[in-house]
Coordinates of C-alpha atoms in Angstrom, one line a residue:
M284 CA -45.4 -2.9 77.4
T285 CA -48.2 -3.3 79.9
G286 CA -48.1 -7.1 79.4
H287 CA -44.5 -7.1 80.6
L288 CA -44.5 -4.3 83.1
G289 CA -48.1 -3.9 84.2
A290 CA -50.1 -0.7 84.3
D291 CA -49.9 0.1 88.0
L292 CA -46.9 2.5 87.7
P293 CA -45.8 5.0 85.1
I294 CA -43.9 3.3 82.2
Q295 CA -40.3 4.4 81.7
E296 CA -39.7 6.3 78.4
S297 CA -36.4 4.5 77.9
D298 CA -38.3 1.2 77.8
I299 CA -40.7 2.4 75.2
R300 CA -37.9 3.7 73.0
A301 CA -36.0 0.5 73.4
L302 CA -39.0 -1.6 72.3
A303 CA -39.8 0.7 69.4
S304 CA -36.3 0.4 68.0
T305 CA -36.7 -3.3 67.5
R306 CA -39.3 -2.9 64.7
A307 CA -40.0 -0.2 62.2
D308 CA -43.8 -0.4 62.5
L309 CA -43.9 0.4 66.2
Q310 CA -44.9 4.0 66.8
G311 CA -42.9 4.8 69.9
A312 CA -43.3 8.6 69.6
R313 CA -47.1 8.4 69.5
V314 CA -47.2 6.1 72.6
I315 CA -44.8 8.4 74.5
N316 CA -47.0 11.4 73.7
Y317 CA -50.2 9.5 74.7
L318 CA -48.8 8.3 78.0
R319 CA -47.3 11.7 78.9
L320 CA -50.6 13.5 78.3
R321 CA -52.3 11.1 80.7
G322 CA -49.7 11.1 83.4
L323 CA -48.6 7.5 82.8
L324 CA -45.0 8.2 81.6
D325 CA -41.8 8.2 83.6
A326 CA -39.9 10.6 81.3
Q327 CA -36.2 10.4 80.7
P328 CA -34.0 13.5 80.6
P329 CA -34.2 15.2 77.2
S330 CA -31.2 14.6 74.9
D331 CA -30.5 16.2 71.5
P332 CA -30.2 13.6 68.7
C333 CA -27.4 15.6 67.0
I334 CA -25.3 15.6 70.2
A335 CA -26.1 11.9 70.7
R336 CA -24.8 11.1 67.1
A337 CA -21.7 13.2 67.7
R338 CA -20.9 11.3 70.9
H339 CA -21.5 8.0 69.1
H340 CA -19.0 9.0 66.4
A341 CA -16.5 9.9 69.0
T342 CA -16.9 6.6 70.9
A343 CA -16.7 4.7 67.6
I344 CA -13.1 5.8 67.1
R345 CA -11.0 2.8 68.1
H346 CA -8.0 4.6 69.3
P347 CA -8.7 5.8 72.9
V348 CA -6.5 9.0 72.7
F349 CA -8.2 10.3 69.6
S350 CA -11.6 9.2 70.9
A351 CA -11.1 11.2 74.1
A352 CA -9.9 14.2 72.0
V353 CA -13.1 14.2 70.0
H354 CA -15.2 14.0 73.2
T355 CA -13.2 17.0 74.5
F356 CA -13.8 18.8 71.2
I357 CA -17.6 18.3 71.7
D358 CA -17.4 19.6 75.2
V359 CA -15.7 22.8 74.0
L360 CA -18.2 23.3 71.2
L361 CA -21.0 23.0 73.8
G362 CA -19.4 25.6 76.0
Q363 CA -18.5 23.0 78.6
G364 CA -14.7 23.2 78.4
S365 CA -12.3 24.4 81.0
T366 CA -12.9 28.0 79.8
P367 CA -16.5 29.1 79.3
S368 CA -17.4 29.9 75.8
R369 CA -20.5 30.4 73.6
A370 CA -22.2 27.1 72.8
R371 CA -22.5 26.1 69.2
S372 CA -25.8 24.7 67.9
P373 CA -26.2 20.8 68.1
K374 CA -26.3 20.5 64.3
T375 CA -23.0 22.4 64.0
V376 CA -21.4 20.1 66.6
E377 CA -22.5 17.1 64.7
N378 CA -21.3 18.5 61.3
Y379 CA -17.9 19.4 62.7
V380 CA -17.4 15.9 64.2
A381 CA -18.6 14.2 61.1
A382 CA -16.3 16.3 58.9
I383 CA -13.1 15.3 60.8
L384 CA -14.0 11.7 61.4
D385 CA -12.5 10.2 58.2
T386 CA -9.4 12.3 58.5
L387 CA -8.8 11.1 62.0
K388 CA -9.3 7.5 60.9
T389 CA -6.8 8.1 58.1
W390 CA -4.2 9.4 60.5
I391 CA -4.7 6.5 62.9
A392 CA -4.3 4.1 60.0
E393 CA -1.0 5.8 59.2
G394 CA 0.3 5.0 62.6
L395 CA -0.3 8.3 64.5
T396 CA -1.1 7.7 68.2
D397 CA -1.7 11.2 69.5
P398 CA -3.1 14.5 68.1
R399 CA 0.2 16.1 69.2
E400 CA 2.0 14.2 66.5
I401 CA 0.0 15.9 63.7
T402 CA 1.9 18.5 61.9
K403 CA 1.0 21.2 59.4
K404 CA 2.1 18.9 56.5
H405 CA -0.4 16.2 57.6
I406 CA -3.2 18.7 57.3
E407 CA -2.0 20.1 54.0
D408 CA -1.8 16.5 52.5
I409 CA -5.4 15.9 53.5
L410 CA -6.7 19.2 52.1
D411 CA -4.6 19.1 48.9
P412 CA -6.8 16.8 46.8
L413 CA -10.1 18.4 48.0
R414 CA -11.9 21.3 46.2
G415 CA -14.8 23.6 46.8
D416 CA -17.2 23.1 49.7
Q417 CA -15.6 19.8 50.7
A418 CA -12.3 21.5 51.3
R419 CA -13.8 24.5 53.1
C420 CA -15.9 22.3 55.4
L421 CA -12.9 20.1 56.4
H422 CA -10.6 23.1 56.8
T423 CA -13.1 24.9 59.1
A424 CA -13.7 21.8 61.2
L425 CA -10.0 21.0 61.6
R426 CA -9.2 24.5 62.6
S427 CA -11.9 24.4 65.2
F428 CA -10.7 21.0 66.4
F429 CA -7.1 21.9 67.0
R430 CA -8.1 25.3 68.4
A431 CA -10.2 23.5 71.0
L432 CA -7.4 21.0 71.8
K433 CA -4.9 23.8 72.2
R434 CA -7.2 25.6 74.6
E435 CA -7.7 22.5 76.7
R436 CA -3.9 21.9 76.6
L437 CA -4.0 18.6 74.8
V438 CA -1.7 19.8 72.1
F439 CA 1.4 22.0 72.4
R440 CA 0.8 23.9 69.2
D441 CA -2.0 24.4 66.7
P442 CA -0.9 22.9 63.4
A443 CA -3.9 24.2 61.5
R444 CA -3.6 27.8 62.6
S445 CA -1.4 29.1 59.7
I446 CA -3.2 27.1 57.0
S447 CA -5.5 29.1 54.7
L448 CA -7.6 28.3 51.6
T449 CA -8.2 30.5 48.6
S450 CA -11.8 30.5 47.5
S451 CA -13.7 32.2 44.7
R452 CA -16.9 34.0 45.7
S453 CA -19.7 33.7 43.2
V454 CA -21.8 36.7 42.2
P455 CA -25.5 36.5 43.1
T456 CA -27.7 36.3 40.0
A457 CA -31.4 36.3 39.5
L458 CA -33.5 33.4 38.2
P459 CA -35.3 33.5 34.8
S460 CA -38.9 34.7 35.4
D461 CA -40.4 31.6 33.7
R462 CA -38.9 29.4 36.4
I463 CA -40.7 31.3 39.1
A464 CA -44.1 31.8 37.5
G465 CA -46.8 29.7 39.0
L466 CA -44.6 28.4 41.8
L467 CA -47.3 28.0 44.5
D468 CA -49.7 26.5 42.0
R469 CA -47.5 23.4 41.9
L470 CA -48.3 22.7 45.6
D471 CA -51.5 21.6 47.4
G472 CA -50.9 21.5 51.1
P473 CA -51.0 24.8 53.2
R474 CA -47.8 24.0 55.0
D475 CA -45.8 23.6 51.8
R476 CA -47.3 26.7 50.2
L477 CA -46.5 28.7 53.3
M478 CA -42.9 27.5 53.4
V479 CA -42.3 28.3 49.7
A480 CA -43.9 31.7 50.2
L481 CA -41.6 32.6 53.1
V482 CA -38.6 31.8 51.0
A483 CA -39.8 33.4 47.8
I484 CA -41.2 36.6 49.4
Y485 CA -39.1 37.1 52.6
A486 CA -35.9 35.2 51.7
L487 CA -35.9 32.9 54.7
L488 CA -33.2 30.4 55.0
P489 CA -34.1 26.6 55.2
G490 CA -32.8 26.4 58.7
Q491 CA -35.0 29.4 59.8
L492 CA -38.0 27.6 58.4
A493 CA -37.2 24.4 60.4
H494 CA -36.6 26.3 63.7
L495 CA -39.6 28.7 63.6
R496 CA -41.7 28.4 66.8
R497 CA -45.4 28.8 67.1
T498 CA -44.9 31.8 69.5
D499 CA -42.8 33.6 66.8
L500 CA -45.9 34.4 64.7
D501 CA -48.1 37.2 65.9
R502 CA -51.0 37.1 63.5
S503 CA -52.8 40.1 65.1
K504 CA -49.9 42.3 64.3
G505 CA -48.8 40.5 61.2
R506 CA -45.3 40.0 62.5
L507 CA -42.9 37.0 62.4
R508 CA -39.8 36.9 64.6
L509 CA -36.7 35.2 63.4
R510 CA -34.4 34.0 66.2
R511 CA -30.6 34.4 65.4
A512 CA -28.0 33.0 67.7
G513 CA -25.6 35.6 69.0
R514 CA -27.5 38.4 67.2
M515 CA -30.6 40.4 67.7
D516 CA -33.9 38.8 66.5
H517 CA -35.1 39.9 63.1
V518 CA -38.7 40.8 62.7
I519 CA -40.5 40.7 59.3
Y520 CA -44.0 42.1 58.6
L521 CA -46.2 39.7 56.6
D522 CA -48.5 40.7 53.8
T523 CA -52.2 39.7 53.7
F524 CA -51.5 36.8 51.3
T525 CA -48.9 35.2 53.5
L526 CA -51.0 35.7 56.6
R527 CA -53.8 33.8 54.9
L528 CA -51.4 30.9 54.2
A529 CA -50.2 31.0 57.8
T530 CA -53.8 30.8 59.1
A531 CA -54.7 27.9 56.8
W532 CA -51.7 26.0 58.0
E533 CA -52.5 26.6 61.7
L534 CA -56.1 25.4 61.2
Q535 CA -54.9 22.3 59.4
R536 CA -52.4 21.5 62.1
H537 CA -54.9 21.9 64.8
R538 CA -57.4 19.6 63.0
R539 CA -54.9 16.9 62.4
W540 CA -52.9 17.0 65.7
P541 CA -55.0 18.8 68.4
D542 CA -52.9 17.3 71.2
S543 CA -49.5 18.1 69.7
S544 CA -47.1 19.7 72.1
N545 CA -44.3 20.3 69.6
P546 CA -43.4 24.0 70.0
H547 CA -42.1 24.4 66.4
F548 CA -44.3 26.1 63.8
F549 CA -43.8 23.5 61.0
V550 CA -44.3 19.9 61.8
T551 CA -44.7 16.6 60.0
R552 CA -46.8 13.6 60.9
N553 CA -43.8 12.2 62.8
T554 CA -42.6 15.3 64.7
A555 CA -46.1 16.4 65.6
V556 CA -46.6 13.4 67.8
D557 CA -43.1 13.4 69.2
D558 CA -43.3 14.9 72.7
S559 CA -39.6 15.8 72.7
G560 CA -40.5 18.5 70.2
P561 CA -37.9 18.1 67.4
P562 CA -37.9 20.5 64.4
I563 CA -38.5 19.2 60.9
S564 CA -35.4 17.8 59.3
A565 CA -33.4 19.5 56.6
G566 CA -34.5 16.6 54.3
V567 CA -38.1 17.6 54.5
V568 CA -37.4 21.2 53.3
Q569 CA -35.0 19.9 50.6
Q570 CA -37.6 17.4 49.3
L571 CA -40.2 20.2 49.2
F572 CA -38.1 22.4 46.9
Q573 CA -37.1 19.5 44.8
R574 CA -40.8 19.0 44.0
V575 CA -41.0 22.7 43.2
G576 CA -38.0 22.4 40.9
L577 CA -35.9 25.2 42.5
P578 CA -33.4 25.0 45.4
A579 CA -34.4 27.1 48.4
G580 CA -31.0 28.9 48.3
R581 CA -31.4 30.0 44.7
L582 CA -34.9 31.2 45.3
R583 CA -33.8 33.2 48.3
V584 CA -30.9 34.8 46.3
D585 CA -33.3 35.7 43.4
R586 CA -35.6 37.5 45.9
I587 CA -32.8 39.6 47.4
V588 CA -31.3 40.4 44.0
D589 CA -34.7 41.5 42.7
E590 CA -35.1 43.9 45.7
A591 CA -31.6 45.2 45.2
R592 CA -32.4 46.0 41.5
H593 CA -35.4 48.1 42.6
S594 CA -33.9 49.9 45.7
A595 CA -30.1 49.9 45.2
D596 CA -30.0 50.6 48.9
P597 CA -28.0 48.2 51.1
V598 CA -29.7 49.6 54.3
R599 CA -33.1 48.6 52.9
L600 CA -31.8 45.0 52.3
M601 CA -30.5 44.9 55.8
E602 CA -33.9 45.9 57.2
L603 CA -35.9 43.6 55.0
F604 CA -33.9 40.5 55.1
G605 CA -31.6 40.9 58.1
L606 CA -28.4 40.8 56.1
S607 CA -25.1 42.1 57.3
N608 CA -23.7 45.3 55.8
L609 CA -21.2 43.4 53.7
S610 CA -23.7 40.9 52.3
A611 CA -26.2 43.7 51.5
T612 CA -23.5 45.8 49.7
R613 CA -22.5 42.7 47.7
Y614 CA -26.0 42.2 46.5
V615 CA -26.3 45.8 45.5
L616 CA -23.1 45.7 43.5
S617 CA -24.3 42.5 41.8
A618 CA -27.6 44.1 40.8
H619 CA -25.9 47.3 39.7
P620 CA -22.4 46.5 38.2
D621 CA -22.0 50.2 37.2
K622 CA -21.7 51.1 40.9
K623 CA -18.2 50.8 42.4
S624 CA -17.4 49.7 45.9
G625 CA -15.5 52.4 47.7
P626 CA -15.7 55.3 50.2
I627 CA -18.7 57.6 50.0
A628 CA -18.0 60.6 47.8
P629 CA -18.0 64.0 49.5

């Protein structure tokens, strides 16, 4: 970079990223972080990679009318439509756009030229062969898509409004005790041990692990704050064992990356040196629990079911794990089948 541009003026971040994209062995994030700390970087405005990918998907649609409709859909999800609304998370925006992409391409291949031509039957034909999570994800994304277009007056009617899917709700069940025994003994690193402990003891979601921030942990008071969009923050009180794991991870992080400016609590060797401060990816969490041999979701459900067996009190589950009243009641009824859901007896 200095050979081409010189070292007299700050180097543009966009130039570094462009050069780093040409070869896999060029560590662009490390160079950007190094130059920023020394005042030698001309930083570019921050952009979220999830939104960038969603915009790329929208631009890649060859039909201009459908491409413009998806861009409008993204604007509405981000709260930037003609009517102000609550912004969705960047990952949700990307997931919604990715979910409807193949469907839109199918309709374009069938000769449709405008979203206003899509009818209820078109959507039913697309959903009919799908089952389970695949059908639910596409159904949710299409309803959100046409609701956004209707609000922006790009369609006269919402063809997905009256379409519903029937789904069976599984009953939460506990894991066999032999699968949980010695769980932390299978791991060496303090970061991995702490992440598994937070799921196994406090039933954190994988997404909550990824988006924890360093300021969320108050070690002096033993408290960890969980941020929840559109809801009050949930505070959990850590036991001595978990606090020791958290201290070990913070010490290791400081030794390995003392100059890291990433605000997130959990980092990898790539995100620690990336000055844009990205969270760890979902794949990192997934690979960790694959090594353990238990999905994070199943481990979380087991913890809540175990607590429900001992307390049989939905209010306690709400306080401990931040569940809604419906979810807490569902766990109690699963742990105690003899109890019946209904009004409180006088």
